[in-house]
Amino acid sequence: MEVNISYLPDEILLLIFSILPSVDLLAVARVCKRFNDIASDGRVVRDIDLRKAYHYKTDDLREFFRPRCLTITHLNANHMYWIKFPALVEKLKNVQSLHMLGSSLTFKQLLSILKSCQKVEHLSITWPDDVKTNSFALVQTTAVRLRSLAVLVSQYPISLLTLLQYTTSLTSLTITNHHAPNLFAIPSSVTSPVKDLCLPNLTDLIVDHVGGSFSYRVLGRLVERVVEAAGSTAEWCTFWINTSIRIHMSSPLTTVVPKCKRLFLLVNTGVYEELKQAGQLPQLHHLFIDGETPQIHSLSPLLRSCSNLRSLHMHGLNITLDLRQVCEASPYLQRLSVCCQPQLGPVFTKAVSCLTHLTHLTVPVCALIGVLDEVKVEGREERSMREPFLKKQRVGVSSRENAHLATFNLVLDNCPHLVVLEIGFSGSRLSCSPKRVWWECLENIQKLTSLTHLTLDGVPITSGAFLIQIAKGCQRLEFLRLRHLGPSGNCTYLSHLAQALPHCYNLRHLRVEQNYLAPSTGLWTGLQSCQFLERLLVLSQSDGRELDLVGLDALISSLPHLVFVFVGGSHTPKSKCAAITKKYKHSNRAALVVLVRPGLWDVFEDSNTETRLIPPVHFNEMVTFRSWAFTSYAYPSMDNV
């Protein structure tokens, strides 16, 4: 039965509009006159989340904002890089939460926003590059009201420290920069009035890879001053310093560690000694440790004191850990990302299998070493020694009878709640002999029906048939990343990946980095079934043929939700790459970014100006290759991970 929405009572319409996503409200506002008549009601247009509004332009949002700008109190427009927001948000007089990370701003526009939106308490912005004068005294009234501030910096943001002098009510401060950190490095002689900072209410501090924007001396002094200003009165929640600075403080951890719930530390010998003196840490829920020490140190005693630990990330040189003791002390661990030595692979895997509440898991390739105790099987090395003339398994041939042998099956059976699974991200794969890795067990990932994020890096496979089984079993899979699987001289899984993609109905993001992917015609054909695909990255570093750019062009045209395409082939002519890139540079799809390149040796170099023009959200989450297990703590755009 069809119902004309125009004849429904206002009460029912208000209820319908209140539960609709913000993106749908934009569409309703275009076609429903009744919506515009009652839109002044604060219950209808109050909290607006536009992060998925890929099909709308600045004019569309201006038309939506104009009649209801006084009712909006919360606006999340993070990483909407194609929208010119400054002119839109200046009229939001009652906005309290304003998030605009990734949208370019000038210093004049920033001052205008702070003057107009005087009720804002939570602010997320990209710091302007043209700040030359310190005029923040004019917006002191707004700055004092700020409770949380998140800033994405690029070059020379020393003036940010001037603004922080006025934000005395700040409880949360986030400064991030993963985009081109070295090109904008400034001399260490640059000074700033850090001594005037006073943030007595700060409870959350995140300084994430900003060494290229601040000098190390200024950055270290900033962190030191913040901790000193907070003193013993602050109830610390997050202390996240993910940058290579040396903090010169008498006892920085004595003040911070006993109160934190989320803690990130770059460990050195001095930090390790202070950690041992921290005592019991029952309030610590999330611990991220990285770094190196000249001598071998075990963190097991420290972790035994963290009885309520929920997340653990530990990587570094000479930093060891008895995972069995950690599992006994923190049986309800939900996120785990650790490295191990190849000889400890089976012991490591058995310990992980005891953590039945895991939702996020990052392990090295050596976790696939070892077989179940009750299974008596002759290893590949022993068999080849006993039968030296036995023909080796051909590349591309799968041994499915070995899928049940690996110890890693215990993890797949005992951790059914896994949402994020990453295998790789560790140099230990270099010391793992392919003959010792029982990669066939990857087929059993299909048992993880709740899996949404899967990453496979450096696994020595000989066939990709397991990808088809995973695609059929993991129907919720949204993020898939494959890198350097199997031999470097041949891509052994491309045809299987093309067959698996039609089963990935919910796939949103695909990243494939491998040699000899060209021409990838089958891959483009398989991806046409993924109608919800938003981002695609394919890097073929060594090729004998050129990529099928005609098929790629047809793929881009057939996927309406696509917003980012980064494709590189070493044997593809530069003229063809430039032609398809230019075609989509001024297309009607404002959010779409297409970049096709012939050479890939400078993709991650700061001197590549073309790469630096990629929106930070795509560069950080797709171009660079980092773990998802802890990304959401530093990046608001990944809160759903």
XYZ file of C-alpha atoms in Angstrom, residues 103-621:
519
model
C 38.733 20.824 4.621
C 41.215 23.513 3.622
C 41.074 26.787 5.551
C 42.798 30.124 5.352
C 43.757 31.984 8.498
C 41.147 34.654 7.754
C 38.440 32.000 7.423
C 39.475 30.357 10.684
C 39.200 33.649 12.557
C 35.819 34.313 10.966
C 34.513 30.906 12.085
C 35.744 31.407 15.639
C 34.120 34.852 15.764
C 30.785 33.642 14.377
C 30.430 30.303 16.179
C 30.972 31.500 19.729
C 29.105 28.558 21.293
C 31.375 25.892 19.821
C 32.973 23.611 22.415
C 34.319 20.771 20.264
C 36.354 21.743 17.201
C 38.239 19.695 14.576
C 40.038 21.556 11.784
C 42.917 21.460 9.330
C 45.394 24.112 10.423
C 45.869 26.931 7.858
C 49.251 27.216 6.183
C 49.105 30.999 5.770
C 49.148 32.010 9.437
C 51.633 34.866 9.763
C 50.218 36.997 12.554
C 49.085 36.142 16.040
C 45.576 37.585 16.151
C 43.890 35.006 18.357
C 43.268 37.569 21.083
C 40.306 38.689 18.953
C 38.640 35.292 19.422
C 39.587 34.744 23.042
C 35.928 34.381 24.071
C 35.457 31.390 21.773
C 38.860 29.878 22.554
C 38.160 29.848 26.285
C 34.970 27.831 25.714
C 36.715 25.084 23.741
C 36.713 21.733 25.541
C 38.210 19.568 22.780
C 40.446 20.509 19.868
C 41.656 18.230 17.057
C 44.079 19.691 14.522
C 45.522 18.189 11.345
C 48.783 20.024 10.658
C 51.074 20.124 7.657
C 53.649 22.886 7.607
C 54.975 25.324 10.173
C 52.011 25.371 12.615
C 53.900 27.204 15.379
C 51.003 29.681 15.618
C 48.877 26.826 16.942
C 50.755 27.164 20.218
C 49.589 30.774 20.405
C 45.963 29.672 20.165
C 46.534 27.083 22.898
C 47.438 29.882 25.303
C 43.764 30.914 25.334
C 42.204 27.425 25.506
C 42.385 27.132 29.284
C 39.229 24.976 29.478
C 40.577 22.369 27.073
C 40.123 18.741 28.169
C 41.143 16.988 24.938
C 43.945 17.949 22.518
C 44.788 16.011 19.349
C 47.553 17.049 16.936
C 48.123 14.709 13.991
C 50.131 14.728 10.785
C 50.924 11.667 8.727
C 50.898 13.462 5.407
C 54.353 14.414 4.099
C 56.062 14.796 7.481
C 59.620 15.425 6.290
C 59.203 17.963 3.496
C 57.931 20.622 5.865
C 60.533 20.062 8.583
C 61.618 23.310 10.202
C 64.930 24.182 11.865
C 65.298 23.215 15.496
C 66.287 26.814 16.264
C 62.679 27.974 15.892
C 61.257 28.891 19.271
C 57.761 29.500 20.535
C 56.138 30.819 23.728
C 55.404 27.338 25.028
C 56.048 28.494 28.584
C 52.767 30.441 28.585
C 50.623 27.347 28.059
C 48.236 26.490 30.865
C 45.921 23.520 30.344
C 44.958 22.451 33.863
C 41.867 20.472 32.786
C 43.486 18.390 30.056
C 42.702 14.665 30.279
C 43.348 13.483 26.701
C 46.567 14.294 24.829
C 47.344 12.808 21.397
C 50.474 13.938 19.540
C 50.667 11.696 16.500
C 53.656 11.872 14.109
C 54.015 15.642 13.945
C 57.807 15.731 14.018
C 57.947 17.210 10.520
C 55.714 20.127 11.457
C 57.268 21.148 14.764
C 60.913 21.125 15.663
C 61.694 18.280 18.041
C 62.750 20.742 20.729
C 59.501 22.703 20.532
C 57.451 19.521 20.377
C 59.192 18.007 23.370
C 58.756 21.209 25.332
C 55.068 21.292 24.384
C 54.427 17.813 25.784
C 56.480 18.589 28.858
C 54.639 21.842 29.492
C 51.227 20.229 29.071
C 52.039 17.535 31.614
C 53.472 20.052 34.060
C 50.459 22.357 33.705
C 48.042 19.515 34.328
C 50.012 18.420 37.367
C 48.497 15.986 39.784
C 44.959 17.399 39.540
C 44.160 16.118 36.048
C 42.328 12.813 35.759
C 44.278 11.532 32.776
C 42.414 9.384 30.280
C 44.634 9.322 27.167
C 48.376 9.974 26.854
C 49.282 9.169 23.246
C 52.692 10.423 22.091
C 53.393 8.637 18.820
C 56.424 10.607 17.684
C 60.158 10.220 18.112
C 60.879 12.903 20.697
C 62.839 12.701 23.893
C 60.946 14.254 26.771
C 63.291 15.797 29.339
C 61.278 15.697 32.526
C 62.231 14.626 36.012
C 59.408 12.097 36.309
C 56.859 12.487 33.500
C 55.444 9.008 33.807
C 55.016 9.229 37.559
C 52.317 11.846 37.007
C 50.684 10.405 33.916
C 50.816 6.603 33.936
C 48.991 5.831 37.207
C 45.920 7.736 35.979
C 45.710 6.835 32.290
C 43.171 4.597 30.623
C 44.840 4.809 27.190
C 48.628 5.003 27.057
C 51.060 5.165 24.128
C 54.783 5.164 24.875
C 57.972 4.995 22.845
C 60.062 2.903 25.189
C 63.710 3.545 25.993
C 65.733 2.444 29.001
C 64.670 5.410 31.148
C 61.008 4.951 30.310
C 61.261 1.238 31.048
C 62.681 1.885 34.514
C 59.902 4.347 35.331
C 57.284 1.912 34.095
C 58.541 -0.666 36.573
C 57.988 1.844 39.374
C 54.419 2.649 38.332
C 52.978 -0.092 40.541
C 49.524 -1.586 40.011
C 47.598 -0.152 37.056
C 44.042 -1.485 37.338
C 42.589 1.557 35.540
C 44.697 1.061 32.368
C 42.508 -0.281 29.553
C 44.553 0.389 26.396
C 48.355 0.119 26.183
C 50.454 0.819 23.087
C 54.224 0.293 23.426
C 56.846 0.724 20.729
C 60.550 1.536 20.619
C 63.833 -0.142 21.426
C 66.222 -0.642 24.307
C 69.936 -1.553 24.270
C 69.274 -4.540 26.508
C 66.514 -7.113 26.489
C 63.634 -6.096 28.750
C 60.526 -8.083 29.557
C 57.241 -6.234 29.934
C 55.435 -9.213 31.446
C 55.717 -7.901 35.061
C 54.211 -4.575 33.997
C 51.324 -6.189 32.143
C 50.519 -8.505 35.029
C 49.638 -5.374 37.009
C 47.092 -4.311 34.347
C 44.201 -6.487 35.451
C 41.577 -4.650 33.357
C 43.547 -4.384 30.118
C 41.367 -4.427 27.001
C 43.848 -3.472 24.252
C 47.558 -4.241 23.872
C 49.978 -3.290 21.111
C 53.643 -4.153 21.623
C 56.390 -3.922 19.008
C 60.044 -3.067 19.383
C 63.639 -4.212 19.506
C 64.740 -6.082 22.654
C 61.246 -5.832 24.143
C 59.950 -9.272 25.097
C 56.674 -10.532 26.452
C 55.359 -13.790 27.882
C 51.954 -13.803 26.255
C 50.727 -16.695 28.397
C 51.151 -14.594 31.533
C 49.343 -11.713 29.865
C 46.421 -13.972 28.966
C 46.167 -15.157 32.552
C 46.240 -11.602 33.915
C 43.919 -10.084 31.264
C 41.547 -12.807 30.050
C 39.084 -10.224 28.662
C 41.554 -8.661 26.226
C 39.740 -7.439 23.108
C 42.508 -5.934 20.949
C 45.926 -7.515 20.512
C 48.824 -6.554 18.254
C 52.194 -8.118 19.086
C 55.261 -9.525 17.369
C 57.075 -12.770 18.105
C 60.114 -14.776 17.033
C 59.599 -17.616 14.521
C 60.713 -20.263 17.009
C 57.973 -19.113 19.402
C 55.208 -19.153 16.801
C 53.265 -22.222 18.058
C 53.490 -21.151 21.721
C 52.404 -17.646 20.762
C 49.409 -18.922 18.779
C 48.199 -21.204 21.564
C 48.286 -18.312 24.016
C 46.277 -16.093 21.656
C 43.639 -18.807 21.250
C 42.826 -18.490 24.963
C 41.607 -14.908 24.463
C 38.048 -15.746 23.484
C 36.853 -12.124 23.679
C 39.203 -10.836 20.965
C 37.699 -8.528 18.349
C 40.930 -7.076 16.834
C 44.016 -9.214 16.186
C 47.301 -8.350 14.464
C 49.913 -11.121 14.280
C 53.100 -11.721 12.259
C 53.405 -14.440 9.640
C 55.233 -16.694 12.096
C 51.897 -17.218 13.863
C 51.144 -19.656 11.023
C 54.108 -21.841 12.008
C 53.408 -25.088 13.841
C 50.808 -27.843 13.746
C 48.288 -29.068 16.287
C 49.635 -31.359 18.997
C 47.185 -34.152 18.245
C 48.093 -34.113 14.557
C 51.106 -36.159 13.555
C 52.309 -34.726 10.302
C 55.587 -34.795 8.470
C 56.866 -31.315 7.751
C 57.715 -30.127 4.270
C 61.419 -29.854 5.123
C 61.664 -33.395 6.521
C 59.785 -34.862 3.580
C 62.018 -33.184 1.022
C 65.105 -34.478 2.829
C 63.763 -38.039 2.974
C 62.613 -38.000 -0.656
C 65.084 -35.722 -2.437
C 63.723 -36.616 -5.890
C 60.111 -35.879 -4.975
C 58.647 -33.238 -7.255
C 57.944 -29.995 -5.396
C 54.454 -28.564 -5.246
C 53.842 -26.366 -8.257
C 53.058 -22.705 -7.773
C 49.318 -22.157 -8.081
C 48.359 -25.581 -6.725
C 46.593 -25.617 -3.369
C 46.922 -28.333 -0.730
C 43.514 -28.159 0.943
C 44.204 -31.309 2.931
C 46.636 -29.269 5.048
C 44.066 -26.615 6.021
C 43.219 -28.320 9.336
C 46.812 -28.941 10.460
C 48.016 -25.484 11.544
C 47.981 -24.381 15.166
C 46.445 -21.101 14.016
C 43.160 -22.984 13.611
C 42.826 -22.748 17.398
C 42.566 -18.974 17.063
C 39.980 -19.204 14.294
C 37.901 -21.671 16.329
C 38.170 -20.031 19.757
C 37.895 -16.352 18.735
C 34.586 -16.160 16.850
C 34.056 -12.456 17.615
C 36.987 -11.229 15.511
C 36.092 -8.155 13.487
C 39.610 -7.109 12.422
C 42.252 -9.699 11.476
C 45.704 -8.701 10.232
C 48.424 -11.217 9.409
C 51.743 -9.550 8.647
C 53.024 -6.094 9.678
C 56.239 -7.557 11.059
C 59.755 -8.024 9.766
C 59.744 -11.489 11.310
C 58.370 -12.863 8.045
C 61.840 -12.399 6.590
C 63.163 -15.108 8.902
C 60.188 -17.442 8.402
C 60.979 -20.215 5.947
C 58.040 -20.711 3.550
C 58.334 -24.456 4.160
C 57.421 -23.918 7.811
C 54.369 -21.711 7.234
C 51.073 -23.610 7.061
C 49.296 -20.935 5.047
C 46.576 -23.354 3.922
C 44.732 -22.659 7.183
C 43.786 -19.232 5.798
C 40.851 -21.004 4.181
C 39.312 -21.408 7.644
C 39.028 -17.638 8.065
C 35.617 -18.224 6.499
C 34.452 -19.285 9.999
C 34.721 -15.665 11.197
C 31.261 -14.542 10.137
C 31.603 -11.165 11.903
C 34.844 -10.224 10.111
C 34.807 -6.781 8.461
C 38.558 -6.017 8.062
C 41.072 -8.512 6.643
C 44.744 -7.863 5.882
C 47.232 -10.431 4.567
C 50.834 -9.277 4.191
C 53.859 -11.352 3.208
C 52.249 -14.797 3.529
C 54.119 -17.315 1.281
C 51.071 -18.745 -0.487
C 51.154 -20.798 -3.697
C 47.468 -20.428 -4.563
C 44.661 -17.987 -3.854
C 41.769 -20.452 -3.838
C 41.220 -19.728 -0.137
C 40.091 -16.194 -1.060
C 36.942 -17.619 -2.646
C 36.062 -19.533 0.527
C 36.704 -16.449 2.674
C 34.477 -14.311 0.444
C 31.637 -16.825 0.693
C 31.901 -17.190 4.476
C 32.636 -13.593 5.528
C 29.635 -11.785 4.087
C 30.251 -8.683 6.229
C 33.733 -8.052 4.815
C 34.172 -4.344 4.020
C 37.965 -3.797 4.072
C 40.336 -6.134 2.218
C 44.089 -5.587 1.858
C 46.515 -7.980 0.158
C 50.243 -7.246 -0.113
C 53.250 -9.258 -1.312
C 51.601 -12.679 -1.113
C 53.509 -15.623 -2.529
C 56.575 -15.475 -4.783
C 57.768 -12.086 -5.968
C 58.112 -13.208 -9.588
C 54.497 -14.220 -10.106
C 51.042 -13.272 -8.807
C 49.503 -16.616 -7.880
C 46.127 -15.392 -6.668
C 44.879 -12.785 -9.158
C 42.399 -15.085 -10.932
C 41.066 -16.395 -7.612
C 40.643 -12.848 -6.319
C 38.617 -11.981 -9.419
C 36.378 -14.992 -8.726
C 36.011 -14.085 -5.047
C 34.995 -10.447 -5.531
C 31.444 -11.174 -6.816
C 30.755 -12.757 -3.404
C 31.945 -9.648 -1.512
C 28.623 -7.840 -1.592
C 29.522 -5.383 1.173
C 33.112 -4.598 0.127
C 33.898 -0.887 0.558
C 37.686 -0.688 0.401
C 40.163 -2.826 -1.559
C 43.949 -2.466 -1.495
C 46.180 -4.796 -3.543
C 49.948 -4.349 -3.746
C 51.742 -7.052 -5.719
C 54.117 -7.626 -8.599
C 52.833 -8.601 -12.048
C 49.182 -7.634 -11.696
C 48.854 -6.275 -15.249
C 46.670 -6.172 -17.227
C 44.169 -6.768 -14.346
C 41.216 -7.093 -16.739
C 39.730 -9.899 -14.640
C 40.128 -7.805 -11.500
C 38.203 -4.876 -13.010
C 35.461 -7.256 -14.150
C 35.130 -8.849 -10.720
C 34.954 -5.468 -9.005
C 31.904 -4.449 -11.042
C 29.855 -6.687 -8.725
C 30.949 -4.626 -5.691
C 28.435 -1.829 -6.124
C 29.194 -0.313 -2.705
C 32.948 0.020 -3.345
C 34.232 3.415 -2.180
C 38.031 3.222 -2.433
C 40.372 1.203 -4.635
C 44.163 1.040 -4.636
C 46.115 -1.283 -6.951
C 49.917 -1.080 -7.104
C 51.793 -3.298 -9.536
C 55.467 -2.605 -8.925
C 56.909 -4.913 -11.591
C 55.111 -5.660 -14.834
C 55.794 -7.075 -18.249
C 52.587 -5.624 -19.694
C 50.570 -2.464 -19.300
C 47.411 -2.169 -17.223
C 44.011 -2.333 -18.890
C 43.042 1.319 -18.456
C 39.993 0.951 -20.709
C 38.590 -1.619 -18.307
C 39.511 0.614 -15.364
C 37.670 3.538 -16.958
C 34.567 1.383 -17.413
C 34.827 0.225 -13.800
C 34.978 3.784 -12.430
C 31.932 4.758 -14.467
C 29.926 1.759 -13.211
C 30.533 2.258 -9.464
C 28.450 5.204 -8.191
C 29.897 5.257 -4.653
C 33.562 5.327 -5.700
C 35.478 8.305 -4.236
C 39.148 7.296 -4.473
C 41.102 5.377 -7.108
C 44.884 5.036 -6.978
C 46.364 2.723 -9.612
C 49.998 2.294 -10.555
C 51.687 0.073 -13.095
C 55.384 0.133 -13.842
C 54.928 -0.786 -17.528
C 51.951 1.461 -18.303
C 52.673 4.441 -20.626
C 52.754 7.799 -18.914
C 50.549 9.435 -21.548
C 47.709 6.972 -20.956
C 47.964 7.405 -17.191
C 47.824 11.185 -17.522
C 44.819 11.008 -19.850
C 42.585 9.040 -17.482
C 43.701 11.109 -14.486
C 42.847 14.335 -16.318
C 39.476 12.970 -17.407
C 38.222 12.632 -13.829
C 39.925 15.708 -12.427
C 36.950 17.912 -13.348
C 34.158 15.344 -13.441
C 30.635 15.855 -12.113
C 31.447 13.574 -9.183
C 32.972 16.185 -6.901
C 34.233 13.739 -4.269
C 35.955 11.419 -6.756
C 39.773 11.438 -6.768
C 41.452 9.389 -9.513
C 45.225 9.087 -9.768
C 46.871 6.694 -12.234
C 50.667 6.648 -12.300
C 53.267 4.775 -14.371
C 56.116 4.752 -11.821
C 55.780 3.918 -8.154
C 59.266 4.400 -6.748
C 58.423 7.848 -5.345
C 54.871 7.210 -4.125
C 55.829 7.513 -0.476
C 58.433 10.259 -0.906
C 57.648 13.771 0.265
C 59.174 15.258 -2.897
C 56.288 13.817 -4.926
C 53.965 16.823 -5.104
C 51.326 14.769 -6.909
C 51.017 12.381 -3.987
C 50.860 15.211 -1.468
C 47.719 16.501 -3.196
C 45.863 13.338 -2.198
C 43.347 14.139 0.565
C 44.859 13.120 3.915
C 42.043 10.700 4.733
C 42.846 8.650 1.613
C 46.595 8.983 1.975
C 46.568 7.849 5.610
C 44.095 5.004 5.283
